PDB file of N, CA and C in Angstrom:
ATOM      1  N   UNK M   1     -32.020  -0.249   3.697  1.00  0.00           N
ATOM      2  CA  UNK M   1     -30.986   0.730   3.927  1.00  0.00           C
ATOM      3  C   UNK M   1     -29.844   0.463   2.981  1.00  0.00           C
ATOM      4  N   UNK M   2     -29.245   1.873   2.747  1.00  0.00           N
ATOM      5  CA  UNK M   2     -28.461   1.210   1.586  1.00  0.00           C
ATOM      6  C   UNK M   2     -27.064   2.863   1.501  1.00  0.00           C
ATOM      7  N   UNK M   3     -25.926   2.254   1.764  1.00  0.00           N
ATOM      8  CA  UNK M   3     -24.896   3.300   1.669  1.00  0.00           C
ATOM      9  C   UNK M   3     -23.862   3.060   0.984  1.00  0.00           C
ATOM     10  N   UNK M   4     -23.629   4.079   0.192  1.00  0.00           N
ATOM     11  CA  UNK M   4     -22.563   4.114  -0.642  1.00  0.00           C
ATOM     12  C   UNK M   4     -21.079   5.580  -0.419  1.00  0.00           C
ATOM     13  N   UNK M   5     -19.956   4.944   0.147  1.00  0.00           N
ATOM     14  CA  UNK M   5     -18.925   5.841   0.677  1.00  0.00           C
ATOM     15  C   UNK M   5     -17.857   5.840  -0.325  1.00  0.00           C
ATOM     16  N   UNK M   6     -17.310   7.024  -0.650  1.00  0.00           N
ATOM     17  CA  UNK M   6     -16.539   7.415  -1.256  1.00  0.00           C
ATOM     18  C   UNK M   6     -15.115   8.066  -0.386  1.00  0.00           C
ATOM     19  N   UNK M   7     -13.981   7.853  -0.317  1.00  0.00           N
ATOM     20  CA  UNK M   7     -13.650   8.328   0.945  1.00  0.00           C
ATOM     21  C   UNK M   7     -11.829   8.612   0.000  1.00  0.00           C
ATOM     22  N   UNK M   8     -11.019  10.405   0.212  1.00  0.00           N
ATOM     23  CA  UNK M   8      -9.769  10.202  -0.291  1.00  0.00           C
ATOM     24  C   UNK M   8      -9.080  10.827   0.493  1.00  0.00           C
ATOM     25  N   UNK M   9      -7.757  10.469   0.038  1.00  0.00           N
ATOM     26  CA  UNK M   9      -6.947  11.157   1.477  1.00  0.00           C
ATOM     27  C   UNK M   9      -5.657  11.983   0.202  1.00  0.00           C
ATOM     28  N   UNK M  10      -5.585  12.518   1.418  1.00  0.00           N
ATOM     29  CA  UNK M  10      -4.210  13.536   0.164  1.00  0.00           C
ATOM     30  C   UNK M  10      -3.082  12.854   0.363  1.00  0.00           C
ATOM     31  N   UNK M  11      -1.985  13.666   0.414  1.00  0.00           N
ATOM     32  CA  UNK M  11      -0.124  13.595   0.545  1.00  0.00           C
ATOM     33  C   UNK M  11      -0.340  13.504   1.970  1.00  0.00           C
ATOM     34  N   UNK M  12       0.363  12.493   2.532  1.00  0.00           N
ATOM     35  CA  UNK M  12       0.533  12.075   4.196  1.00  0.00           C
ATOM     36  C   UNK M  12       1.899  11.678   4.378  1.00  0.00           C
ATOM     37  N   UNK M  13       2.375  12.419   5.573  1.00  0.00           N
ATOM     38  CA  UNK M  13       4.125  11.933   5.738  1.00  0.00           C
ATOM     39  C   UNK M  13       3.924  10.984   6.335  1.00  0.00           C
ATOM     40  N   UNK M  14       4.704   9.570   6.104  1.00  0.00           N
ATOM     41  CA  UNK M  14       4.648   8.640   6.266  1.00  0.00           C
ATOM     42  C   UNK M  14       5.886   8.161   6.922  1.00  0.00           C
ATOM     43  N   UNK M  15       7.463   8.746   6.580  1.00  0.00           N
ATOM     44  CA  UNK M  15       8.251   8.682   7.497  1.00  0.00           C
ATOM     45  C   UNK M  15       8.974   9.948   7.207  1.00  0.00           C
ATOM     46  N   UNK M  16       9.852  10.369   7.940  1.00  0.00           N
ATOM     47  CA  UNK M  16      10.303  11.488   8.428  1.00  0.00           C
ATOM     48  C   UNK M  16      12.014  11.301   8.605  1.00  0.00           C
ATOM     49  N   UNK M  17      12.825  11.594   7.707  1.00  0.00           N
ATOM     50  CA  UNK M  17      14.248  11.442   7.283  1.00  0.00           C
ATOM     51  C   UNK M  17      15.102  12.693   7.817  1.00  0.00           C
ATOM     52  N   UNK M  18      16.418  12.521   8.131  1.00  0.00           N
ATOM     53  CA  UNK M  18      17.382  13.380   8.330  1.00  0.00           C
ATOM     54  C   UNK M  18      17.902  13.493   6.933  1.00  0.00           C
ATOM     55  N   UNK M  19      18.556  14.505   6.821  1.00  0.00           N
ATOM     56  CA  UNK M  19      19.354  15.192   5.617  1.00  0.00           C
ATOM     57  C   UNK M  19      19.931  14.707   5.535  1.00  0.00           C
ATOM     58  N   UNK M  20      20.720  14.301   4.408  1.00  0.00           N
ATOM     59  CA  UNK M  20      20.097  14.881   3.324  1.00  0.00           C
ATOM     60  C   UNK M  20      19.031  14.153   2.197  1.00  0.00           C
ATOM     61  N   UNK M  21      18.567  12.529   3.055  1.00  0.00           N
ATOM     62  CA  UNK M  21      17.517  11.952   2.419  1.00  0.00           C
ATOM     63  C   UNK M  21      16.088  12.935   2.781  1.00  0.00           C
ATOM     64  N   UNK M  22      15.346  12.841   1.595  1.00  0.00           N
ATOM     65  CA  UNK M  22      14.256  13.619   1.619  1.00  0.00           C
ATOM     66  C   UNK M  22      13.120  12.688   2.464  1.00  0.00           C
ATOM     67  N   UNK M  23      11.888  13.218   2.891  1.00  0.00           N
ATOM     68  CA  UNK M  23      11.186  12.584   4.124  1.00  0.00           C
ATOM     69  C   UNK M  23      10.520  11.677   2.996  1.00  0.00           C
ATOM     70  N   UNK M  24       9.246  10.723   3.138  1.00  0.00           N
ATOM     71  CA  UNK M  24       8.710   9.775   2.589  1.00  0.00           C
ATOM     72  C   UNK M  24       7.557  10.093   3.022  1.00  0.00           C
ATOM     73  N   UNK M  25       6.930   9.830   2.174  1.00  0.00           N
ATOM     74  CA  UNK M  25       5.250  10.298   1.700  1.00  0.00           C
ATOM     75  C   UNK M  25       4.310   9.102   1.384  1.00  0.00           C
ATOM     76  N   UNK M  26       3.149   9.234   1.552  1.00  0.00           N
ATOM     77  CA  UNK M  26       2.340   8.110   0.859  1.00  0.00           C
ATOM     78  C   UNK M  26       1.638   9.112  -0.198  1.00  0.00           C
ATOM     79  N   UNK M  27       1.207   8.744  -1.359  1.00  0.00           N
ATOM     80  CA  UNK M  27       0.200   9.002  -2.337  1.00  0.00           C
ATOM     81  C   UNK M  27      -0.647   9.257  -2.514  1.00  0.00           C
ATOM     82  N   UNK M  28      -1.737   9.940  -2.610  1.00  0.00           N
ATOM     83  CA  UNK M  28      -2.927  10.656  -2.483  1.00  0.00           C
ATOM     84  C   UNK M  28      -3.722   9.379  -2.837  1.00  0.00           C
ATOM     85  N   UNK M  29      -4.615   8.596  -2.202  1.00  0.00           N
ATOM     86  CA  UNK M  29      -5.560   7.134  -2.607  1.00  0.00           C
ATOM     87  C   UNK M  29      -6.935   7.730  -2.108  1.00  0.00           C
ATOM     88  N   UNK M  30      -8.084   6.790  -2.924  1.00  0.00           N
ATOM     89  CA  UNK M  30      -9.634   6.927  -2.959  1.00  0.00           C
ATOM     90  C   UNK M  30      -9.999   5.864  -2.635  1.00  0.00           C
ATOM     91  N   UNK M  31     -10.811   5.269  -2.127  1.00  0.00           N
ATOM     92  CA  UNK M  31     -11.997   4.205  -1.545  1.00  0.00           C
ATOM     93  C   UNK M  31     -13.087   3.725  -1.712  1.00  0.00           C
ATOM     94  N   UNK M  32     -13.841   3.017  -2.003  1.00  0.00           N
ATOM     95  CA  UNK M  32     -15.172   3.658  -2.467  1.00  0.00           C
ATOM     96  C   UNK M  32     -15.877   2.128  -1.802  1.00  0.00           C
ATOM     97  N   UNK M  33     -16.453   2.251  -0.993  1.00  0.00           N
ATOM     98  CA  UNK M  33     -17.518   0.986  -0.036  1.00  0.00           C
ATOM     99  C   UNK M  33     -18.894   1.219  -0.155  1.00  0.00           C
ATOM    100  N   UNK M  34     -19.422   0.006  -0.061  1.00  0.00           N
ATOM    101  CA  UNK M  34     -20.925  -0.329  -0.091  1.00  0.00           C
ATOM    102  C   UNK M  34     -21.412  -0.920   0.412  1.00  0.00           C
ATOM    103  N   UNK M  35     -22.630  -0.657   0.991  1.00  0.00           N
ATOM    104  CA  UNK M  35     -23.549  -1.308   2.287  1.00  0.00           C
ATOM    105  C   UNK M  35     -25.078  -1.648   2.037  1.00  0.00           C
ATOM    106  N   UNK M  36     -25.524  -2.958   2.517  1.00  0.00           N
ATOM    107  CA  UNK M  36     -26.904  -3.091   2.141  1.00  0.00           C
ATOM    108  C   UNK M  36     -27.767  -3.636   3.154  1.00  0.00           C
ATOM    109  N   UNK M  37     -28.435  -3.303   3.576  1.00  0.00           N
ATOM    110  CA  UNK M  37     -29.110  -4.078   4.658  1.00  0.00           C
ATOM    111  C   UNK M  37     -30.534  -4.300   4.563  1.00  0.00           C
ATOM    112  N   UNK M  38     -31.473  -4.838   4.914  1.00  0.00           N
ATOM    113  CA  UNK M  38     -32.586  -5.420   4.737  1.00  0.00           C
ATOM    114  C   UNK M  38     -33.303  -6.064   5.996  1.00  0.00           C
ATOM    115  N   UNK M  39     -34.758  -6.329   6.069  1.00  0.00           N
ATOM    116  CA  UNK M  39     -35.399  -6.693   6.968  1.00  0.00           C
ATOM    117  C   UNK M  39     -36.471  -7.250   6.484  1.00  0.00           C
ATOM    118  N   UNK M  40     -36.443  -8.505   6.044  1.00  0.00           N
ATOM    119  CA  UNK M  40     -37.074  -9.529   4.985  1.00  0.00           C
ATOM    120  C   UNK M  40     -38.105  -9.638   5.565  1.00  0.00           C
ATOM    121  N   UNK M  41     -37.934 -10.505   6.727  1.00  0.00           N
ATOM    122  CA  UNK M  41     -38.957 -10.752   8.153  1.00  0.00           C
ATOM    123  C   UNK M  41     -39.319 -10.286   9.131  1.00  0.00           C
ATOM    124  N   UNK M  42     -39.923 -10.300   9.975  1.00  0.00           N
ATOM    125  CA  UNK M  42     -40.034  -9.641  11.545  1.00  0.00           C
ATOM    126  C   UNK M  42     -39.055 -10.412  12.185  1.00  0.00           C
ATOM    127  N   UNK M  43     -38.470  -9.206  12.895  1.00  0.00           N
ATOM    128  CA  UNK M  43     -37.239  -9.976  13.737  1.00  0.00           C
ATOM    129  C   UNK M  43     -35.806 -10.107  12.945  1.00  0.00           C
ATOM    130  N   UNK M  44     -35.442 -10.420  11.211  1.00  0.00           N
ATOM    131  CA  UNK M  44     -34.375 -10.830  11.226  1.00  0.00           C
ATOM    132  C   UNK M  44     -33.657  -9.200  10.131  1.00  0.00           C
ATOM    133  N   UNK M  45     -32.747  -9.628  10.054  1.00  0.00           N
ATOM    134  CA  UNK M  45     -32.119  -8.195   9.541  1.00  0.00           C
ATOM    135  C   UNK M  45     -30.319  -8.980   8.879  1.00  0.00           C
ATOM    136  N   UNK M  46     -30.713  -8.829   6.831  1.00  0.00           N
ATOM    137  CA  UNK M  46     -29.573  -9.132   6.616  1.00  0.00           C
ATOM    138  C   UNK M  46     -28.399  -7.971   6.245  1.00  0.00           C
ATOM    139  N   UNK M  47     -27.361  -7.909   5.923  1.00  0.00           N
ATOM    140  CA  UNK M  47     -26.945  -6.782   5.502  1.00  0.00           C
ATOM    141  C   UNK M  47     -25.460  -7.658   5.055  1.00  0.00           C
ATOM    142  N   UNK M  48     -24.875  -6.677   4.167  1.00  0.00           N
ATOM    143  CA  UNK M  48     -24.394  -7.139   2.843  1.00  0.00           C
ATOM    144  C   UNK M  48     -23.142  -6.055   2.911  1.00  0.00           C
ATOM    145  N   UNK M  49     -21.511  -6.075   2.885  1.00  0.00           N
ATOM    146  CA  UNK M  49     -20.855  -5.400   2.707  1.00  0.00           C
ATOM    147  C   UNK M  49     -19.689  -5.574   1.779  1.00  0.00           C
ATOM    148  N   UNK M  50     -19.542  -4.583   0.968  1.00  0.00           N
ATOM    149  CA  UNK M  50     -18.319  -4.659   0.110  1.00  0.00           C
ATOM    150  C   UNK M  50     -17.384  -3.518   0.653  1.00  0.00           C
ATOM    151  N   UNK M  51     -16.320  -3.300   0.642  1.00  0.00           N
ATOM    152  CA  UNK M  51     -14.890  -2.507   1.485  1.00  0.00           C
ATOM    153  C   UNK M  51     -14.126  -2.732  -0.173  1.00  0.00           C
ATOM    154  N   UNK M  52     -13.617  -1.207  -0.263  1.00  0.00           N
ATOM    155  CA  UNK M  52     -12.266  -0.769  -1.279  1.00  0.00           C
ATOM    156  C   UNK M  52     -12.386  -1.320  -2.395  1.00  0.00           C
ATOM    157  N   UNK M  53     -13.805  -1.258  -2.681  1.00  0.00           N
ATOM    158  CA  UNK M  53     -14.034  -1.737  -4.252  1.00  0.00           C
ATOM    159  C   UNK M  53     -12.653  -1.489  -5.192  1.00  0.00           C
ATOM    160  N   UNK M  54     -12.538  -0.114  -4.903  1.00  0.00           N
ATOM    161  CA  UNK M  54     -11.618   0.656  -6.276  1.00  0.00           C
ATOM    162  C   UNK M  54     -10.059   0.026  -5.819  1.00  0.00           C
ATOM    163  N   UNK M  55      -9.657  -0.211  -4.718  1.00  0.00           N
ATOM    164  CA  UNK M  55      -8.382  -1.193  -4.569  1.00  0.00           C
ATOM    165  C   UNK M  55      -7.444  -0.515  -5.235  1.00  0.00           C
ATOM    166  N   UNK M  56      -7.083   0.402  -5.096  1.00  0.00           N
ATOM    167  CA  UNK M  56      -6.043   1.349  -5.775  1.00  0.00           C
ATOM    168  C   UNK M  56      -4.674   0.831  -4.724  1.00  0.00           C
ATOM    169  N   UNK M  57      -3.579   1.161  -5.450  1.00  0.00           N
ATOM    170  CA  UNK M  57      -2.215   1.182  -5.127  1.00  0.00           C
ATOM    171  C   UNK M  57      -1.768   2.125  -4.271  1.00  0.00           C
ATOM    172  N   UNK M  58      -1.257   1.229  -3.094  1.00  0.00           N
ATOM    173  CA  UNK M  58      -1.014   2.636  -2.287  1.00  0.00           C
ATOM    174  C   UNK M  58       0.634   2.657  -2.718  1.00  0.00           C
ATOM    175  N   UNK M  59       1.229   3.736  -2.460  1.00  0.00           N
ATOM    176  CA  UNK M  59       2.788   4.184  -2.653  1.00  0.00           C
ATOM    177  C   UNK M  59       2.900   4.875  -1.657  1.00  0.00           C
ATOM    178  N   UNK M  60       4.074   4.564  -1.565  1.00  0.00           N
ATOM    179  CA  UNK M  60       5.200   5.963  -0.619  1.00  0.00           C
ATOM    180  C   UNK M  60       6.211   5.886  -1.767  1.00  0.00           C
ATOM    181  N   UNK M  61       6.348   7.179  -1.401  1.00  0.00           N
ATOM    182  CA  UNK M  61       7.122   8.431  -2.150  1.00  0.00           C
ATOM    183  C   UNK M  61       8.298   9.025  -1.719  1.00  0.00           C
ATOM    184  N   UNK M  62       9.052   8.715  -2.293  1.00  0.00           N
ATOM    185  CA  UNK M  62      10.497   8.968  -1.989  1.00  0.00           C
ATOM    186  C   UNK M  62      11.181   9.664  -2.751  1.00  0.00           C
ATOM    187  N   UNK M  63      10.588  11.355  -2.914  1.00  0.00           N
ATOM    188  CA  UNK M  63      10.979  12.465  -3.329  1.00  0.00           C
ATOM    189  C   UNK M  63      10.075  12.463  -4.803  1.00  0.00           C
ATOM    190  N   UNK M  64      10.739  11.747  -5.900  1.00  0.00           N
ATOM    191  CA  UNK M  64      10.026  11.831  -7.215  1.00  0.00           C
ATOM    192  C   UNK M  64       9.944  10.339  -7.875  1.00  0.00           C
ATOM    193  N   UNK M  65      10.121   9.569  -6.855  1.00  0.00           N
ATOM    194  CA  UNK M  65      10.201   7.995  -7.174  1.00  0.00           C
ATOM    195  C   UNK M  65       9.474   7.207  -6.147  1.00  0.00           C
ATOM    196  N   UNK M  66       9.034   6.290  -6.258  1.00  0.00           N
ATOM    197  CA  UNK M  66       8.152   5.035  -5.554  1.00  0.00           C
ATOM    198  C   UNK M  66       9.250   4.547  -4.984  1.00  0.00           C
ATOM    199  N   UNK M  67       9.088   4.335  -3.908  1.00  0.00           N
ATOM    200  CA  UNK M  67       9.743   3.685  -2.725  1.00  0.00           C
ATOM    201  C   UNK M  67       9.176   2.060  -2.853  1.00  0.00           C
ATOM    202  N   UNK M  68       7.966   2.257  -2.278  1.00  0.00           N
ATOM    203  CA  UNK M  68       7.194   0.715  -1.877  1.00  0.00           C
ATOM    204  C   UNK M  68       6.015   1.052  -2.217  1.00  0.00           C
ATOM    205  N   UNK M  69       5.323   0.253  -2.756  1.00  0.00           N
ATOM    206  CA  UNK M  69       3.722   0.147  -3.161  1.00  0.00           C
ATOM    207  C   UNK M  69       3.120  -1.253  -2.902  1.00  0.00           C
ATOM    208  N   UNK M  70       1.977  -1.298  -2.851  1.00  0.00           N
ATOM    209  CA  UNK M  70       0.663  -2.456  -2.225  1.00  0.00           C
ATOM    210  C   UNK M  70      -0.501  -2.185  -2.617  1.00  0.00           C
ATOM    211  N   UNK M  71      -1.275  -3.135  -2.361  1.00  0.00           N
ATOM    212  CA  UNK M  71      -3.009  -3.077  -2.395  1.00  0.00           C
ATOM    213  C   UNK M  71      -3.373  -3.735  -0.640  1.00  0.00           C
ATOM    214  N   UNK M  72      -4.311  -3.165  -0.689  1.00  0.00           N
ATOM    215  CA  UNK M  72      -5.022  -3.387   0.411  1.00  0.00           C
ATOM    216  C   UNK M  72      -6.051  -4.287   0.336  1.00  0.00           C
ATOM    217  N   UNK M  73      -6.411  -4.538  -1.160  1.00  0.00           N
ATOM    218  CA  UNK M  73      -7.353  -5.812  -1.323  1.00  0.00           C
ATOM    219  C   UNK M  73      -8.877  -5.297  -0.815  1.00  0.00           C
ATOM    220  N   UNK M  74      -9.616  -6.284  -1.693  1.00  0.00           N
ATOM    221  CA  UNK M  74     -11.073  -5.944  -1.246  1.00  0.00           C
ATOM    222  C   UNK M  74     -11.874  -6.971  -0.513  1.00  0.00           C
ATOM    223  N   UNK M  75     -12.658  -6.523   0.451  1.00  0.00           N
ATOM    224  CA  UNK M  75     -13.401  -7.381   1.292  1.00  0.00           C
ATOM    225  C   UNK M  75     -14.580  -7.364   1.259  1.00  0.00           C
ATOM    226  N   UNK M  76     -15.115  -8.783   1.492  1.00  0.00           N
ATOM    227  CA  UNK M  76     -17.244  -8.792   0.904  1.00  0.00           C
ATOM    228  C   UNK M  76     -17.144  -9.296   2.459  1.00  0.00           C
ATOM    229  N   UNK M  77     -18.605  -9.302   3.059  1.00  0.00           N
ATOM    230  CA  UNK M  77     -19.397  -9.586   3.966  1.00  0.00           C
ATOM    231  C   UNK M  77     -20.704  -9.950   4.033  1.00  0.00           C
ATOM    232  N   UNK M  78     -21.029 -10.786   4.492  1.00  0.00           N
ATOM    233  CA  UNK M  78     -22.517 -11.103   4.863  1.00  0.00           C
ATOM    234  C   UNK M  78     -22.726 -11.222   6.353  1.00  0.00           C
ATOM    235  N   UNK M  79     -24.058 -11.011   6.927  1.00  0.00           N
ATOM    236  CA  UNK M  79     -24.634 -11.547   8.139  1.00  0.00           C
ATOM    237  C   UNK M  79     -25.963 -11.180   8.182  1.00  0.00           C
ATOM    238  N   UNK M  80     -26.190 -12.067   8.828  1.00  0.00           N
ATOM    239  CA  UNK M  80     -27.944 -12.296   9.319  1.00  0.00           C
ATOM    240  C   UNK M  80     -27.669 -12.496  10.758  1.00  0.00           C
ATOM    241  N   UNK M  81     -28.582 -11.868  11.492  1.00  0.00           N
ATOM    242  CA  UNK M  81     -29.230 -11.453  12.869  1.00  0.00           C
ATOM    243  C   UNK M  81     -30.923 -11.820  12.744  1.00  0.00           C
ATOM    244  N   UNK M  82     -30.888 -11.980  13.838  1.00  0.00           N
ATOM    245  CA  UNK M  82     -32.535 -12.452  14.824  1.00  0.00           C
ATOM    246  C   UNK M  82     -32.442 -11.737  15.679  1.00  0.00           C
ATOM    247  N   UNK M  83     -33.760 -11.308  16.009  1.00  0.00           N
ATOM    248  CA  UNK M  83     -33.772 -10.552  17.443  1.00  0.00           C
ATOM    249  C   UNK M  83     -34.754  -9.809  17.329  1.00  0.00           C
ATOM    250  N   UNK M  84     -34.870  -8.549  18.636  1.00  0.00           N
ATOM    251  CA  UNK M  84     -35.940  -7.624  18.717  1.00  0.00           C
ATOM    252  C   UNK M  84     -34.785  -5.876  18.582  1.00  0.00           C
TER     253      UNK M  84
END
């Protein structure tokens, strides 16, 4: 088994200001994860994950300027299971 996600989000209000500061926005960001799983043996089942390969910069937006920006960083996984 084997999945590959692509995932984006648009303009999201992120906080919500009185006048005459303008409200704050986050940045339109993309995703992109991968999944692998396998069943080598009878009974065991490995599977394999990568999360936010593409690790893009998130921002909020504070009218026509960057407020605050980050990464969310990328995450690997392994596990193996036994069982029926």
């Amino acid at each position: 088994e084997a999945a590959l996600l692509y995932t984006t989000t648009g303009w999201r209000l992120a906080e919500l200001n009185n006048s005459p500061l303008p409200d704050i926005y986050e940045a339109p960001t993309s995703s992109f994860d991968a999944t692998f799983a396998t069943s080598p043996w009878a009974h065991w089942r490995l599977k394999f994950t990568a999360r936010n390969l593409l690790d893009p910069r998130v921002r909020r937006m504070f009218g026509d300027h960057e407020q605050s920006g980050y990464y969310n960083g990328r995450s690997f996984s392994a596990a193996v299971s036994f069982g029926s």
